[in-house]
mmCIF file of C-alpha atoms in Angstrom:
data_model
loop_
_atom_site.group_PDB
_atom_site.id
_atom_site.type_symbol
_atom_site.label_atom_id
_atom_site.label_comp_id
_atom_site.label_asym_id
_atom_site.label_seq_id
_atom_site.Cartn_x
_atom_site.Cartn_y
_atom_site.Cartn_z
ATOM 1 C CA GLY A 1 -6.605 9.922 18.324
ATOM 2 C CA ALA A 2 -3.770 10.548 15.812
ATOM 3 C CA THR A 3 -2.478 13.861 14.649
ATOM 4 C CA PHE A 4 -3.003 14.464 10.903
ATOM 5 C CA PHE A 5 -0.533 15.985 8.707
ATOM 6 C CA ASP A 6 -1.259 16.168 4.907
ATOM 7 C CA LEU A 7 1.708 16.240 2.237
ATOM 8 C CA SER A 8 -0.438 15.872 -0.533
ATOM 9 C CA PRO A 9 0.780 17.844 -3.726
ATOM 10 C CA ALA A 10 -2.282 20.235 -3.340
ATOM 11 C CA VAL A 11 -0.998 21.183 0.003
ATOM 12 C CA ILE A 12 2.704 21.597 -0.769
ATOM 13 C CA GLU A 13 2.295 23.519 -3.827
ATOM 14 C CA GLY A 14 4.343 26.623 -3.608
ATOM 15 C CA LYS A 15 5.967 25.777 -0.352
ATOM 16 C CA SER A 16 9.728 25.326 0.030
ATOM 17 C CA THR A 17 10.541 25.797 -3.465
ATOM 18 C CA GLN A 18 14.337 26.274 -2.930
ATOM 19 C CA GLY A 19 15.227 22.901 -4.596
ATOM 20 C CA LYS A 20 16.340 20.130 -2.784
ATOM 21 C CA VAL A 21 17.310 21.747 0.394
ATOM 22 C CA GLY A 22 13.932 23.293 0.673
ATOM 23 C CA SER A 23 12.200 19.883 0.043
ATOM 24 C CA THR A 24 14.322 18.201 2.449
ATOM 25 C CA LEU A 25 13.541 20.712 5.219
ATOM 26 C CA LEU A 26 9.851 20.560 4.351
ATOM 27 C CA VAL A 27 9.768 16.814 4.983
ATOM 28 C CA TYR A 28 11.857 16.842 7.850
ATOM 29 C CA LYS A 29 9.864 19.658 9.657
ATOM 30 C CA VAL A 30 6.577 17.467 9.192
ATOM 31 C CA PHE A 31 8.379 14.229 10.381
ATOM 32 C CA ILE A 32 9.935 15.891 13.346
ATOM 33 C CA CYS A 33 6.348 17.103 14.338
ATOM 34 C CA ALA A 34 4.768 13.798 13.525
ATOM 35 C CA GLN A 35 7.357 12.112 16.028
ATOM 36 C CA ASP A 36 6.625 14.862 18.721
ATOM 37 C CA MET A 37 3.000 14.559 18.570
ATOM 38 C CA ALA A 38 2.745 10.799 17.629
ATOM 39 C CA PRO A 39 0.721 8.566 16.957
ATOM 40 C CA SER A 40 0.568 10.650 13.725
ATOM 41 C CA VAL A 41 -0.787 9.830 10.377
ATOM 42 C CA ILE A 42 1.029 11.412 7.123
ATOM 43 C CA TYR A 43 -1.052 11.403 4.383
ATOM 44 C CA ILE A 44 -0.316 11.971 0.515
ATOM 45 C CA ASP A 45 -3.363 12.256 -1.717
ATOM 46 C CA ASN A 46 -2.511 11.737 -5.455
ATOM 47 C CA VAL A 47 0.670 9.877 -4.325
ATOM 48 C CA GLU A 48 1.531 9.026 -7.905
ATOM 49 C CA GLN A 49 2.565 12.843 -8.629
ATOM 50 C CA VAL A 50 5.258 12.237 -5.791
ATOM 51 C CA PHE A 51 6.364 8.810 -6.984
ATOM 52 C CA GLN A 52 7.648 9.693 -10.610
ATOM 53 C CA ALA A 53 10.215 7.394 -12.256
ATOM 54 C CA THR A 54 11.314 9.992 -14.798
ATOM 55 C CA LYS A 55 13.580 12.901 -14.172
ATOM 56 C CA LYS A 56 12.696 16.502 -14.628
ATOM 57 C CA LYS A 57 14.663 18.224 -16.883
ATOM 58 C CA LYS A 58 16.893 20.954 -15.697
ATOM 59 C CA GLY A 59 15.354 24.589 -15.886
ATOM 60 C CA GLY A 60 11.809 23.196 -15.680
ATOM 61 C CA ASP A 61 9.613 23.030 -12.705
ATOM 62 C CA ALA A 62 11.594 20.376 -10.915
ATOM 63 C CA GLY A 63 11.801 22.831 -8.078
ATOM 64 C CA THR A 64 8.079 23.088 -7.535
ATOM 65 C CA ALA A 65 7.135 19.425 -8.739
ATOM 66 C CA PRO A 66 5.500 17.099 -6.189
ATOM 67 C CA SER A 67 8.151 14.701 -6.950
ATOM 68 C CA ARG A 68 10.794 16.749 -5.359
ATOM 69 C CA ILE A 69 9.779 15.265 -2.071
ATOM 70 C CA LYS A 70 10.043 11.799 -3.179
ATOM 71 C CA LYS A 71 13.575 10.785 -1.737
ATOM 72 C CA ASP A 72 13.108 12.605 1.403
ATOM 73 C CA LEU A 73 9.731 10.936 1.954
ATOM 74 C CA GLN A 74 11.127 7.621 1.201
ATOM 75 C CA ALA A 75 13.801 8.236 3.752
ATOM 76 C CA ALA A 76 11.387 9.247 6.449
ATOM 77 C CA ILE A 77 9.256 5.929 5.549
ATOM 78 C CA ASN A 78 12.270 3.755 5.788
ATOM 79 C CA GLN A 79 13.517 5.394 9.125
ATOM 80 C CA VAL A 80 10.535 4.221 10.635
ATOM 81 C CA LYS A 81 10.624 0.784 9.209
ATOM 82 C CA ARG A 82 14.140 0.309 10.668
ATOM 83 C CA PHE A 83 13.307 0.193 14.331
ATOM 84 C CA ASP A 84 12.790 -3.326 15.588
ATOM 85 C CA GLU A 85 11.146 -2.168 18.623
ATOM 86 C CA ALA A 86 9.018 0.738 17.863
ATOM 87 C CA ASN A 87 8.605 3.450 20.665
ATOM 88 C CA GLU A 88 5.953 6.111 21.082
ATOM 89 C CA GLN A 89 7.799 8.328 18.420
ATOM 90 C CA ASP A 90 7.928 5.729 15.826
ATOM 91 C CA ARG A 91 3.863 5.350 15.674
ATOM 92 C CA ILE A 92 3.678 6.986 12.474
ATOM 93 C CA LEU A 93 1.169 5.748 9.618
ATOM 94 C CA PHE A 94 2.141 6.824 6.238
ATOM 95 C CA ILE A 95 -1.002 6.766 3.766
ATOM 96 C CA GLY A 96 -0.672 7.304 0.177
ATOM 97 C CA ALA A 97 -3.803 7.543 -2.020
ATOM 98 C CA THR A 98 -4.116 7.720 -5.766
ATOM 99 C CA SER A 99 -6.737 7.329 -8.581
ATOM 100 C CA ARG A 100 -4.097 7.124 -11.322
ATOM 101 C CA PRO A 101 -1.702 4.518 -10.219
ATOM 102 C CA PHE A 102 -1.256 3.450 -13.828
ATOM 103 C CA ALA A 103 -0.336 6.967 -15.141
ATOM 104 C CA ASP A 104 2.845 7.391 -17.285
ATOM 105 C CA GLY A 105 5.741 7.656 -15.320
ATOM 106 C CA VAL A 106 4.826 6.508 -12.196
ATOM 107 C CA ASP A 107 7.659 4.691 -10.203
ATOM 108 C CA VAL A 108 5.687 1.498 -9.336
ATOM 109 C CA ALA A 109 8.704 -0.117 -7.645
ATOM 110 C CA GLY A 110 9.161 2.801 -5.476
ATOM 111 C CA LEU A 111 5.236 2.685 -4.389
ATOM 112 C CA LYS A 112 5.367 -0.863 -3.707
ATOM 113 C CA ASP A 113 8.516 -0.957 -1.645
ATOM 114 C CA SER A 114 7.546 2.233 0.438
ATOM 115 C CA PHE A 115 4.059 1.185 1.449
ATOM 116 C CA ASP A 116 3.731 -2.294 3.019
ATOM 117 C CA GLU A 117 -0.076 -2.737 2.588
ATOM 118 C CA LYS A 118 -2.143 -2.134 -0.490
ATOM 119 C CA VAL A 119 -5.778 -1.873 -0.338
ATOM 120 C CA TRP A 120 -7.780 -1.243 -3.768
ATOM 121 C CA VAL A 121 -11.059 0.666 -2.905
ATOM 122 C CA SER A 122 -13.195 0.065 -5.877
ATOM 123 C CA PHE A 123 -16.408 1.683 -6.688
ATOM 124 C CA PRO A 124 -19.379 0.441 -4.272
ATOM 125 C CA GLU A 125 -21.357 -2.404 -5.088
ATOM 126 C CA TYR A 126 -25.439 -2.344 -5.505
ATOM 127 C CA GLY A 127 -26.197 -2.750 -1.653
ATOM 128 C CA SER A 128 -23.591 -0.128 -0.735
ATOM 129 C CA ARG A 129 -24.933 2.360 -3.283
ATOM 130 C CA VAL A 130 -28.465 1.997 -1.721
ATOM 131 C CA VAL A 131 -27.195 3.011 1.517
ATOM 132 C CA LEU A 132 -24.989 5.733 -0.057
ATOM 133 C CA TRP A 133 -27.835 7.231 -1.773
ATOM 134 C CA GLN A 134 -30.073 7.334 1.548
ATOM 135 C CA ARG A 135 -27.331 8.491 3.808
ATOM 136 C CA PHE A 136 -26.329 11.377 1.692
ATOM 137 C CA MET A 137 -29.811 12.662 1.249
ATOM 138 C CA GLU A 138 -30.300 12.305 4.843
ATOM 139 C CA ASN A 139 -27.104 14.726 5.525
ATOM 140 C CA HIS A 140 -29.570 17.394 3.889
ATOM 141 C CA GLY A 141 -32.306 16.354 6.067
ATOM 142 C CA VAL A 142 -34.095 14.657 3.529
ATOM 143 C CA THR A 143 -35.827 11.262 4.531
ATOM 144 C CA VAL A 144 -36.391 8.967 1.670
ATOM 145 C CA ASP A 145 -39.782 7.671 0.873
ATOM 146 C CA PRO A 146 -39.323 4.369 -1.315
ATOM 147 C CA VAL A 147 -42.828 5.057 -2.670
ATOM 148 C CA LYS A 148 -41.996 8.421 -4.136
ATOM 149 C CA LEU A 149 -38.376 7.903 -4.929
ATOM 150 C CA ASN A 150 -36.930 4.798 -6.109
ATOM 151 C CA ILE A 151 -33.546 4.474 -4.535
ATOM 152 C CA SER A 152 -33.198 0.863 -6.256
ATOM 153 C CA THR A 153 -33.331 2.521 -9.369
ATOM 154 C CA LEU A 154 -30.734 5.324 -8.375
ATOM 155 C CA ALA A 155 -28.520 2.418 -7.011
ATOM 156 C CA ARG A 156 -28.675 0.540 -10.365
ATOM 157 C CA VAL A 157 -27.889 3.458 -12.805
ATOM 158 C CA SER A 158 -25.011 4.664 -10.447
ATOM 159 C CA GLU A 159 -22.962 1.234 -11.131
ATOM 160 C CA GLY A 160 -19.495 2.078 -11.802
ATOM 161 C CA TYR A 161 -19.470 5.588 -10.077
ATOM 162 C CA PRO A 162 -17.352 6.067 -6.767
ATOM 163 C CA ALA A 163 -19.099 7.268 -3.498
ATOM 164 C CA GLY A 164 -17.831 10.794 -4.221
ATOM 165 C CA SER A 165 -19.735 11.102 -7.405
ATOM 166 C CA ILE A 166 -22.782 9.958 -5.590
ATOM 167 C CA LYS A 167 -22.398 12.495 -3.060
ATOM 168 C CA GLN A 168 -21.358 15.193 -5.519
ATOM 169 C CA THR A 169 -24.657 14.560 -7.279
ATOM 170 C CA VAL A 170 -26.834 14.456 -4.084
ATOM 171 C CA ASP A 171 -25.336 17.939 -3.075
ATOM 172 C CA ARG A 172 -26.003 19.403 -6.428
ATOM 173 C CA VAL A 173 -29.622 18.425 -6.481
ATOM 174 C CA LEU A 174 -30.562 19.087 -2.850
ATOM 175 C CA THR A 175 -29.940 22.727 -2.498
ATOM 176 C CA ALA A 176 -31.383 24.548 0.282
ATOM 177 C CA ARG A 177 -33.910 26.076 -2.210
ATOM 178 C CA ARG A 178 -34.814 22.313 -3.469
ATOM 179 C CA VAL A 179 -35.356 20.993 -0.011
ATOM 180 C CA GLN A 180 -37.898 23.660 0.663
ATOM 181 C CA GLN A 181 -39.847 22.852 -2.149
ATOM 182 C CA LEU A 182 -40.106 19.166 -1.387
ATOM 183 C CA LYS A 183 -43.690 19.338 0.224
ATOM 184 C CA ASN A 184 -45.137 20.639 -2.850
ATOM 185 C CA ARG A 185 -42.770 18.819 -5.438
ATOM 186 C CA PRO A 186 -41.320 15.538 -4.670
ATOM 187 C CA LEU A 187 -38.088 14.255 -5.636
ATOM 188 C CA LYS A 188 -37.799 12.238 -9.059
ATOM 189 C CA VAL A 189 -35.117 9.914 -10.238
ATOM 190 C CA GLN A 190 -34.838 11.955 -13.391
ATOM 191 C CA GLU A 191 -33.501 14.972 -11.354
ATOM 192 C CA PHE A 192 -30.391 13.088 -10.514
ATOM 193 C CA ILE A 193 -29.561 11.486 -13.777
ATOM 194 C CA GLY A 194 -28.193 14.574 -15.320
ATOM 195 C CA PRO A 195 -25.883 15.541 -12.199
ATOM 196 C CA LEU A 196 -24.720 12.241 -11.941
ATOM 197 C CA SER A 197 -23.633 11.918 -15.719
ATOM 198 C CA ARG A 198 -21.500 14.849 -15.210
ATOM 199 C CA THR A 199 -19.242 13.166 -12.193
ATOM 200 C CA ALA A 200 -16.277 11.064 -12.209
ATOM 201 C CA PHE A 201 -17.176 7.517 -13.793
ATOM 202 C CA CYS A 202 -14.947 4.303 -13.676
ATOM 203 C CA TRP A 203 -14.883 3.166 -17.536
ATOM 204 C CA LYS A 204 -14.216 -0.568 -18.451
ATOM 205 C CA GLU A 205 -10.650 0.192 -19.660
ATOM 206 C CA GLU A 206 -9.904 2.193 -16.560
ATOM 207 C CA LEU A 207 -11.328 -0.692 -14.171
ATOM 208 C CA ASP A 208 -9.206 -3.264 -16.086
ATOM 209 C CA GLN A 209 -5.997 -0.996 -15.703
ATOM 210 C CA PHE A 210 -6.681 -0.937 -11.961
ATOM 211 C CA ARG A 211 -7.157 -4.606 -11.693
ATOM 212 C CA THR A 212 -3.780 -4.846 -13.648
ATOM 213 C CA PHE A 213 -2.036 -2.518 -11.236
ATOM 214 C CA ASP A 214 -3.805 -4.408 -8.115
ATOM 215 C CA HIS A 215 -2.484 -7.717 -9.516
ATOM 216 C CA LEU A 216 1.298 -6.229 -9.922
ATOM 217 C CA ILE A 217 1.240 -4.096 -6.811
ATOM 218 C CA THR A 218 0.131 -6.821 -4.499
ATOM 219 C CA GLY A 219 2.854 -9.210 -5.519
ATOM 220 C CA GLU A 220 0.090 -11.632 -6.850
ATOM 221 C CA LYS A 221 1.705 -11.387 -10.448
ATOM 222 C CA ALA A 222 5.024 -12.125 -9.318
ATOM 223 C CA ARG A 223 3.709 -15.323 -7.165
ATOM 224 C CA GLU A 224 1.687 -16.707 -10.148
ATOM 225 C CA ASP A 225 4.558 -16.088 -12.491
ATOM 226 C CA ALA A 226 7.031 -17.882 -10.044
ATOM 227 C CA LYS A 227 4.303 -20.855 -9.656
ATOM 228 C CA ASN A 228 3.802 -21.292 -13.389
ATOM 229 C CA ALA A 229 7.534 -20.999 -14.397
ATOM 230 C CA PRO A 230 9.074 -24.245 -16.064
ATOM 231 C CA PRO A 231 11.457 -25.913 -14.067
ATOM 232 C CA GLU A 232 15.055 -25.090 -14.867
ATOM 233 C CA ALA A 233 16.716 -27.515 -17.140
ATOM 234 C CA ALA A 234 19.366 -29.341 -15.030
ATOM 235 C CA GLN A 235 22.819 -28.079 -16.038
ATOM 236 C CA PRO A 236 25.462 -30.490 -16.855
ATOM 237 C CA LYS A 237 28.333 -30.592 -14.440
ATOM 238 C CA LYS A 238 31.527 -29.463 -15.519
ATOM 239 C CA LYS A 239 34.410 -31.925 -15.616
ATOM 240 C CA GLY A 240 37.322 -30.879 -13.818
ATOM 241 C CA LYS A 241 40.562 -30.684 -15.410
ATOM 242 C CA GLY A 242 43.354 -33.079 -15.004
ATOM 243 C CA LYS A 243 46.836 -32.359 -13.427
#
């Protein structure tokens, strides 16, 4: 039942480009509306584009870059956090999503401080992929016959692909015309392999980067470092000077 506000870079592109004042007004208007219509959700997709640590050079695209709203967004988040006893207007949930948290120039410290909870949504495991293939096909009115179409094979070959890639593949294959032809020409696994290969895939190197970032952003790395740190050597006491 919450009101949804989208402050994603793709949404705010070209809006309020009058420098710092315009950016402040943009965030302020959204925040005031979110308070008036609480409970609310303020969502920022590709949040790594907003939380940039590197400063833009003057005369460049600083007035239109997504990072122009960073300070004002952080101020709005901190304003909600400051209240010890939240009232109706303080029921605002900020959600930032990213698929490139390890990109160059990302303000990791800013992300960590701004968002209390960090949830890594990795690619689905085998059991979930079986369900996803079935559900996405059912959305096109197609009931999967396991004798004619081996969903298990599709689930195995789609390891490392996010749910969005599976959906995109099904949407590309099951066009209205192809659905009409199902009675005379049943679906085959091979029809999905090509379209699937042209969608987003999580490579091992990228998966390792996600794991490293998750280890850092959740504070687990800091806790392990503190636990494994050698005990400090006892400092010799300084002798006081005589009178």
